Short mmCIF file of C-alpha atoms in Angstrom, two decimals:
data_model
loop_
_atom_site.label_atom_id
_atom_site.label_comp_id
_atom_site.label_asym_id
_atom_site.label_seq_id
_atom_site.Cartn_x
_atom_site.Cartn_y
_atom_site.Cartn_z
CA UNK A 1 0.00 0.00 0.00
CA UNK A 2 1.24 3.47 -0.85
CA UNK A 3 1.84 5.95 1.98
CA UNK A 4 -0.83 8.23 0.60
CA UNK A 5 -3.37 5.40 0.66
CA UNK A 6 -2.33 4.37 4.16
CA UNK A 7 -2.92 7.86 5.55
CA UNK A 8 -6.31 8.01 3.89
CA UNK A 9 -7.18 4.70 5.47
CA UNK A 10 -6.42 5.95 8.94
CA UNK A 11 -8.16 9.25 8.49
CA UNK A 12 -11.30 7.72 7.10
CA UNK A 13 -11.42 4.62 9.37
CA UNK A 14 -11.26 2.31 6.36
CA UNK A 15 -9.48 -1.03 6.57
CA UNK A 16 -7.07 -1.92 3.77
CA UNK A 17 -9.04 -5.06 2.92
CA UNK A 18 -11.92 -3.01 1.58
CA UNK A 19 -14.03 -2.14 4.57
CA UNK A 20 -16.40 0.05 2.54
CA UNK A 21 -17.57 -2.88 0.51
CA UNK A 22 -17.71 -5.23 3.48
CA UNK A 23 -20.76 -5.48 5.71
CA UNK A 24 -21.38 -1.99 6.99
CA UNK A 25 -23.05 -2.81 10.27
CA UNK A 26 -22.28 -5.28 13.01
CA UNK A 27 -25.38 -7.25 13.94
CA UNK A 28 -26.64 -7.94 17.44
CA UNK A 29 -23.62 -8.66 19.62
CA UNK A 30 -24.84 -11.86 21.23
CA UNK A 31 -26.57 -13.17 18.14
CA UNK A 32 -23.56 -12.44 15.99
CA UNK A 33 -21.31 -14.16 18.52
CA UNK A 34 -23.36 -17.32 18.12
CA UNK A 35 -23.42 -17.03 14.35
CA UNK A 36 -19.67 -16.44 14.20
CA UNK A 37 -18.62 -19.44 16.28
CA UNK A 38 -17.51 -21.29 13.15
CA UNK A 39 -15.38 -18.34 12.02
CA UNK A 40 -11.82 -18.36 13.36
CA UNK A 41 -10.54 -15.44 15.39
CA UNK A 42 -8.64 -13.17 12.95
CA UNK A 43 -4.89 -13.01 13.48
CA UNK A 44 -2.07 -10.67 12.50
CA UNK A 45 1.70 -11.04 12.65
CA UNK A 46 3.28 -9.31 15.64
CA UNK A 47 6.05 -7.52 13.78
CA UNK A 48 9.54 -9.00 13.78
CA UNK A 49 8.53 -11.74 16.22
CA UNK A 50 6.89 -13.54 13.31
CA UNK A 51 4.21 -14.83 15.69
CA UNK A 52 0.57 -14.64 14.64
CA UNK A 53 -1.59 -13.31 17.46
CA UNK A 54 -5.37 -12.80 17.69
CA UNK A 55 -6.44 -9.24 16.96
CA UNK A 56 -8.39 -9.33 20.25
CA UNK A 57 -6.16 -10.01 23.24
CA UNK A 58 -7.01 -10.64 26.89
CA UNK A 59 -6.04 -8.01 29.45
CA UNK A 60 -5.96 -9.02 33.11
CA UNK A 61 -5.90 -5.72 34.99
CA UNK A 62 -9.18 -6.99 36.47
CA UNK A 63 -9.62 -10.29 38.37
CA UNK A 64 -9.62 -13.37 36.15
CA UNK A 65 -11.60 -16.52 36.91
CA UNK A 66 -11.32 -19.98 35.31
CA UNK A 67 -14.68 -19.63 33.45
CA UNK A 68 -13.67 -16.22 32.10
CA UNK A 69 -10.22 -17.26 30.89
CA UNK A 70 -11.52 -20.52 29.43
CA UNK A 71 -14.27 -18.61 27.62
CA UNK A 72 -11.63 -16.34 26.11
CA UNK A 73 -9.55 -19.31 24.98
CA UNK A 74 -12.65 -20.92 23.48
CA UNK A 75 -13.09 -17.77 21.37
CA UNK A 76 -9.49 -17.96 20.16
CA UNK A 77 -8.25 -15.18 22.46
CA UNK A 78 -4.93 -16.81 23.30
CA UNK A 79 -2.74 -13.72 23.88
CA UNK A 80 -2.85 -13.14 27.66
CA UNK A 81 -1.50 -9.83 28.99
CA UNK A 82 -0.69 -9.52 32.69
CA UNK A 83 1.69 -7.60 34.96
CA UNK A 84 3.25 -7.80 38.39
CA UNK A 85 1.16 -4.85 39.60
CA UNK A 86 -2.27 -5.92 38.33
CA UNK A 87 -5.03 -6.76 40.83
CA UNK A 88 -2.85 -5.78 43.76
CA UNK A 89 -0.10 -8.14 42.66
CA UNK A 90 -2.44 -11.13 42.27
CA UNK A 91 -3.03 -11.19 38.52
CA UNK A 92 -0.01 -13.31 37.57
CA UNK A 93 -0.89 -15.88 40.23
CA UNK A 94 -4.49 -16.05 38.99
CA UNK A 95 -3.42 -16.59 35.39
CA UNK A 96 -0.70 -19.08 36.32
CA UNK A 97 -2.94 -21.16 38.56
CA UNK A 98 -5.74 -21.36 35.99
CA UNK A 99 -3.43 -22.35 33.13
CA UNK A 100 -1.57 -24.90 35.24
CA UNK A 101 -4.77 -26.60 36.36
CA UNK A 102 -6.23 -26.60 32.84
CA UNK A 103 -2.97 -27.64 31.17
CA UNK A 104 -3.46 -24.98 28.48
CA UNK A 105 -0.24 -22.97 28.85
CA UNK A 106 1.07 -24.12 25.47
CA UNK A 107 -2.00 -22.67 23.75
CA UNK A 108 -1.19 -19.18 25.00
CA UNK A 109 1.11 -16.29 24.21
CA UNK A 110 1.94 -14.92 27.68
CA UNK A 111 2.97 -11.32 28.32
CA UNK A 112 3.98 -9.80 31.64
CA UNK A 113 5.58 -6.54 32.76
CA UNK A 114 7.97 -5.04 35.29
CA UNK A 115 7.30 -1.65 36.86
CA UNK A 116 11.02 -1.40 37.74
CA UNK A 117 13.00 -0.14 34.77
CA UNK A 118 16.60 -0.49 35.88
CA UNK A 119 18.15 -3.61 34.30
CA UNK A 120 19.03 -5.35 37.56
CA UNK A 121 15.49 -5.08 38.94
CA UNK A 122 14.02 -5.90 35.53
CA UNK A 123 15.88 -9.23 35.64
CA UNK A 124 15.13 -10.07 39.28
CA UNK A 125 11.46 -9.16 38.91
CA UNK A 126 11.15 -11.64 36.06
CA UNK A 127 12.07 -14.48 38.39
CA UNK A 128 9.26 -13.43 40.70
CA UNK A 129 6.84 -13.25 37.79
CA UNK A 130 7.78 -16.72 36.56
CA UNK A 131 7.23 -18.10 40.03
CA UNK A 132 3.81 -16.44 40.27
CA UNK A 133 2.87 -17.62 36.79
CA UNK A 134 4.17 -21.13 37.51
CA UNK A 135 6.07 -21.02 34.24
CA UNK A 136 9.66 -21.43 33.10
CA UNK A 137 9.38 -18.64 30.53
CA UNK A 138 7.12 -15.95 29.09
CA UNK A 139 6.68 -15.07 25.46
CA UNK A 140 7.02 -11.30 25.86
CA UNK A 141 8.44 -9.25 28.73
CA UNK A 142 7.71 -5.53 28.99
CA UNK A 143 9.04 -2.52 30.81
CA UNK A 144 5.74 -1.29 32.25
CA UNK A 145 4.60 2.23 31.26
CA UNK A 146 7.96 3.44 30.01
CA UNK A 147 8.25 7.20 29.55
CA UNK A 148 12.02 7.66 29.44
CA UNK A 149 13.48 7.16 25.95
CA UNK A 150 16.99 7.05 27.41
CA UNK A 151 16.15 3.79 29.19
CA UNK A 152 16.33 2.07 25.78
CA UNK A 153 20.12 2.10 25.89
CA UNK A 154 22.94 -0.37 25.37
CA UNK A 155 22.62 -1.66 28.92
CA UNK A 156 18.96 -2.53 28.39
CA UNK A 157 19.77 -4.10 25.02
CA UNK A 158 22.34 -6.40 26.65
CA UNK A 159 19.85 -7.23 29.41
CA UNK A 160 17.17 -8.18 26.88
CA UNK A 161 19.64 -10.31 24.89
CA UNK A 162 20.78 -12.07 28.07
CA UNK A 163 17.21 -12.89 29.09
CA UNK A 164 16.50 -14.29 25.64
CA UNK A 165 19.62 -16.47 25.72
CA UNK A 166 18.62 -17.76 29.16
CA UNK A 167 15.34 -18.98 27.69
CA UNK A 168 13.26 -17.03 30.21
CA UNK A 169 11.77 -14.72 27.56
CA UNK A 170 11.26 -14.98 23.82
CA UNK A 171 10.78 -11.29 23.08
CA UNK A 172 11.36 -7.88 24.70
CA UNK A 173 9.46 -4.62 24.62
CA UNK A 174 7.58 -2.07 26.69
CA UNK A 175 4.17 -0.58 27.34
CA UNK A 176 3.43 3.14 27.54
CA UNK A 177 0.58 5.49 28.30
CA UNK A 178 3.02 8.04 29.71
CA UNK A 179 2.93 11.77 29.02
CA UNK A 180 6.24 11.30 27.20
CA UNK A 181 4.93 8.34 25.23
CA UNK A 182 5.47 9.70 21.71
CA UNK A 183 9.17 10.41 22.25
CA UNK A 184 9.59 6.94 23.76
CA UNK A 185 7.89 5.32 20.76
CA UNK A 186 10.17 7.28 18.42
CA UNK A 187 13.19 5.97 20.30
CA UNK A 188 11.95 2.38 20.09
CA UNK A 189 11.99 2.61 16.32
CA UNK A 190 15.62 3.71 16.34
CA UNK A 191 17.38 1.31 18.71
CA UNK A 192 16.79 -1.94 16.83
CA UNK A 193 16.26 -4.32 19.77
CA UNK A 194 12.62 -3.66 20.70
CA UNK A 195 10.40 -6.49 19.47
CA UNK A 196 6.96 -5.20 20.48
CA UNK A 197 5.29 -2.17 22.05
CA UNK A 198 1.88 -1.77 23.69
CA UNK A 199 0.70 1.84 23.71
CA UNK A 200 -2.35 4.02 24.26
CA UNK A 201 -4.31 4.30 21.02
CA UNK A 202 -7.98 4.80 20.20
CA UNK A 203 -10.25 6.28 17.54
CA UNK A 204 -9.43 9.85 18.57
CA UNK A 205 -5.79 9.33 17.60
CA UNK A 206 -6.38 8.97 13.88
CA UNK A 207 -5.52 12.64 13.32
CA UNK A 208 -2.76 12.85 15.95
CA UNK A 209 0.13 13.75 13.64
CA UNK A 210 2.94 13.26 16.16
CA UNK A 211 1.64 9.89 17.33
CA UNK A 212 1.02 8.68 13.79
CA UNK A 213 4.56 9.62 12.80
CA UNK A 214 5.89 7.52 15.69
CA UNK A 215 3.60 4.61 14.77
CA UNK A 216 4.79 4.78 11.17
CA UNK A 217 8.42 4.66 12.31
CA UNK A 218 7.80 1.65 14.53
CA UNK A 219 5.83 -0.12 11.83
CA UNK A 220 8.65 0.48 9.33
CA UNK A 221 11.09 -0.92 11.91
CA UNK A 222 8.86 -4.04 12.04
CA UNK A 223 8.03 -3.62 15.72
CA UNK A 224 4.90 -5.50 16.76
CA UNK A 225 2.22 -3.00 17.82
CA UNK A 226 -0.49 -3.60 20.42
CA UNK A 227 -3.13 -0.99 21.21
CA UNK A 228 -4.39 -0.41 24.74
CA UNK A 229 -6.81 2.09 26.29
CA UNK A 230 -8.91 1.61 23.18
CA UNK A 231 -12.02 2.66 25.08
CA UNK A 232 -10.26 5.66 26.62
CA UNK A 233 -11.51 7.95 23.89
CA UNK A 234 -15.08 7.25 24.82
CA UNK A 235 -15.38 9.93 27.53
CA UNK A 236 -19.03 8.99 27.91
CA UNK A 237 -21.20 7.35 25.31
CA UNK A 238 -24.32 8.06 27.37
CA UNK A 239 -25.71 10.59 24.90
CA UNK A 240 -24.88 8.50 21.83
CA UNK A 241 -25.43 4.90 22.88
CA UNK A 242 -28.96 4.68 21.46
CA UNK A 243 -27.94 5.44 17.90
CA UNK A 244 -25.17 2.86 18.09
CA UNK A 245 -27.58 0.25 19.42
CA UNK A 246 -30.00 1.09 16.64
CA UNK A 247 -27.34 -0.08 14.20
CA UNK A 248 -27.03 -3.42 15.97
CA UNK A 249 -23.78 -2.98 17.89
CA UNK A 250 -22.55 -1.21 20.97
CA UNK A 251 -20.16 1.76 20.98
CA UNK A 252 -17.43 -0.22 22.72
CA UNK A 253 -17.36 -2.69 19.85
CA UNK A 254 -17.16 0.24 17.46
CA UNK A 255 -14.17 1.67 19.34
CA UNK A 256 -12.35 -1.66 19.03
CA UNK A 257 -13.17 -1.93 15.34
CA UNK A 258 -11.80 1.57 14.76
CA UNK A 259 -8.43 0.36 16.09
CA UNK A 260 -8.48 -2.83 14.01
CA UNK A 261 -9.15 -0.73 10.92
CA UNK A 262 -5.54 0.45 11.24
CA UNK A 263 -3.54 -2.35 9.66
CA UNK A 264 -0.38 -1.24 11.43
CA UNK A 265 -1.87 -2.53 14.69
CA UNK A 266 -1.48 -6.28 15.33
CA UNK A 267 -3.91 -6.49 18.22
CA UNK A 268 -5.95 -4.64 20.84
CA UNK A 269 -5.91 -5.45 24.55
CA UNK A 270 -9.26 -5.62 26.29
CA UNK A 271 -9.83 -6.25 30.01
CA UNK A 272 -13.14 -8.10 29.80
CA UNK A 273 -15.10 -8.38 33.03
CA UNK A 274 -17.48 -11.22 32.16
CA UNK A 275 -18.25 -13.85 29.55
CA UNK A 276 -20.84 -11.62 27.89
CA UNK A 277 -18.13 -9.03 27.14
CA UNK A 278 -15.83 -11.77 25.88
CA UNK A 279 -18.47 -12.91 23.40
CA UNK A 280 -19.37 -9.38 22.33
CA UNK A 281 -15.76 -8.39 21.70
CA UNK A 282 -15.03 -11.68 19.93
CA UNK A 283 -18.03 -11.06 17.67
CA UNK A 284 -16.70 -7.60 16.86
CA UNK A 285 -13.27 -9.07 16.05
CA UNK A 286 -14.74 -11.63 13.67
CA UNK A 287 -16.63 -8.83 11.93
CA UNK A 288 -13.95 -6.19 12.27
CA UNK A 289 -14.49 -4.29 9.01
CA UNK A 290 -15.65 -0.71 9.62
CA UNK A 291 -18.74 0.37 7.70
CA UNK A 292 -19.43 3.93 6.59
CA UNK A 293 -22.18 4.57 9.14
CA UNK A 294 -20.00 3.31 12.00
CA UNK A 295 -17.10 5.51 10.95
CA UNK A 296 -19.34 8.53 10.58
CA UNK A 297 -20.93 8.07 14.01
CA UNK A 298 -17.55 7.75 15.68
CA UNK A 299 -16.21 10.83 13.91
CA UNK A 300 -19.24 12.88 14.88
CA UNK A 301 -19.03 11.66 18.45
CA UNK A 302 -15.30 12.41 18.59
CA UNK A 303 -15.88 15.95 17.34
CA UNK A 304 -18.70 16.60 19.81
CA UNK A 305 -16.74 15.42 22.85
CA UNK A 306 -13.15 16.28 21.93
CA UNK A 307 -13.01 18.97 24.61
CA UNK A 308 -13.63 16.36 27.34
CA UNK A 309 -10.95 13.80 26.52
CA UNK A 310 -7.61 13.99 28.37
CA UNK A 311 -4.74 12.67 26.27
CA UNK A 312 -2.34 12.45 29.19
CA UNK A 313 0.16 15.14 28.14
CA UNK A 314 0.86 16.03 31.76
CA UNK A 315 4.15 17.71 30.95
CA UNK A 316 2.13 20.71 29.77
CA UNK A 317 -0.72 21.25 32.20
CA UNK A 318 0.91 20.06 35.43
CA UNK A 319 4.01 22.19 34.95
CA UNK A 320 1.79 25.25 34.61
CA UNK A 321 0.20 24.67 38.01
CA UNK A 322 1.48 25.98 41.32
CA UNK A 323 -0.02 22.94 43.09
CA UNK A 324 1.51 19.39 43.05
CA UNK A 325 -1.53 17.78 41.42
CA UNK A 326 -1.40 14.75 39.13
CA UNK A 327 -3.91 15.76 36.49
CA UNK A 328 -3.26 13.05 33.92
CA UNK A 329 -3.33 10.26 36.49
CA UNK A 330 -6.48 11.57 38.16
CA UNK A 331 -8.32 11.87 34.86
CA UNK A 332 -7.11 8.41 33.85
CA UNK A 333 -8.63 6.97 37.02
CA UNK A 334 -11.81 8.86 36.22
CA UNK A 335 -11.75 7.14 32.83
CA UNK A 336 -11.63 3.74 34.55
CA UNK A 337 -14.52 4.79 36.79
CA UNK A 338 -16.76 6.20 34.05
CA UNK A 339 -15.84 4.67 30.70
CA UNK A 340 -14.67 1.22 31.71
CA UNK A 341 -17.19 0.77 34.52
CA UNK A 342 -14.32 -0.09 36.87
CA UNK A 343 -15.44 2.06 39.78
CA UNK A 344 -13.63 0.14 42.47
CA UNK A 345 -10.38 0.09 40.55
CA UNK A 346 -10.59 3.83 39.84
CA UNK A 347 -11.15 4.62 43.50
CA UNK A 348 -8.39 2.28 44.69
CA UNK A 349 -5.83 3.80 42.32
CA UNK A 350 -6.87 7.32 43.26
CA UNK A 351 -6.50 6.45 46.94
CA UNK A 352 -2.86 5.53 46.29
CA UNK A 353 -1.96 9.02 45.06
CA UNK A 354 -0.06 11.23 47.52
CA UNK A 355 -2.33 13.34 49.71
CA UNK A 356 -1.06 16.59 48.16
CA UNK A 357 -2.00 15.30 44.69
CA UNK A 358 -5.64 15.15 45.74
CA UNK A 359 -5.97 18.59 47.39
CA UNK A 360 -7.78 20.62 44.74
CA UNK A 361 -9.74 22.99 46.96
CA UNK A 362 -8.85 26.57 46.13
CA UNK A 363 -6.59 25.59 43.21
CA UNK A 364 -6.66 27.98 40.24
CA UNK A 365 -6.63 25.80 37.11
CA UNK A 366 -6.60 28.70 34.62
CA UNK A 367 -2.88 28.34 33.82
CA UNK A 368 -3.24 24.60 33.27
CA UNK A 369 -6.26 25.14 31.04
CA UNK A 370 -4.37 27.75 29.03
CA UNK A 371 -1.50 25.28 28.58
CA UNK A 372 -3.78 22.44 27.42
CA UNK A 373 -3.51 22.09 23.61
CA UNK A 374 -6.99 20.55 23.51
CA UNK A 375 -8.80 23.24 25.53
CA UNK A 376 -10.03 20.91 28.24
CA UNK A 377 -12.00 22.44 31.16
CA UNK A 378 -9.44 20.92 33.52
CA UNK A 379 -10.80 22.53 36.67
CA UNK A 380 -14.29 21.16 36.04
CA UNK A 381 -13.01 17.68 35.13
CA UNK A 382 -10.72 17.51 38.15
CA UNK A 383 -13.45 18.60 40.56
CA UNK A 384 -15.86 16.01 39.12
CA UNK A 385 -13.13 13.34 39.26
CA UNK A 386 -12.31 13.98 42.92
CA UNK A 387 -15.99 13.93 43.87
CA UNK A 388 -16.42 10.51 42.26
CA UNK A 389 -13.11 8.94 43.24
CA UNK A 390 -12.53 10.21 46.76
#
């Protein structure tokens, strides 16, 4: 595909395989899930790893039960993403116990992450993860939420190579939803030893020039790309949900399909809370082509609510404040609370912030709002967030 065509595809939410001519509307989620059981889960190659992964992958930031994980595997969702920090440090143990008892480890592509980014801790943390997972190795090992491009240095390259030679990991990479994410993605494309990256990406990012430039560089470098926070652009679908339902699908399926329409992306991570969500998302994956009406509704919705969506560029708004608030983190936890329906998780994460980061009474947000390139009413959003999360 020519570069010109590729940019048009992203901007217009059209998949390279001819999404306009494909079925324009996703039918009833549950009914379609039943009808699509005979259709295999679509797969894409994860960059230079050469491994085919399902376009829908299983996130485990929420508790995982045997019925839930087995339902995902039954749908062909075999890429399992976990981390040392998920579910209060219990996620890896949950995943490991379930797979050991079921004997289905070999069916899965297992990913875990270290929140410690210095090489020595990165190595020692892996041993703890393997013990929790009850495994001898993982398929992909990430630096968790990396925001420092300089961390991708020769020392980290040697560390990754050593872990591969030891047989404890197959591939190396990092995740990022950091305020300095774009610069970190750019660096990944330059160093040559990053196999895969998971980063924040949703339908609002189609026209983000800086992010798209970084994605293009990584794609050209053959780095495997995984999208996360795909629902983060939703803000609130409350005012638009009826028109999506009228077309036979829900807005969360549409948000996933918008990501899959970008052929640079190998897969999208989804933390599914119950079997119903597993089936709905699997149905969307099996019918992932974006129709014109779906694209148009998402674009209209994005335009109407653009002023409410925080993109996490904290290096601009927080620096402008006289108070030590964590705007991006607070609004991210609000996103979990409102858009993902993870109220408990949002409140628990907010509770872990330093006390001074939650003291907004009397704070003048005008400088932060002036610094925001997207004109967000930061004061209003922060006050609403604290009321809901505190």
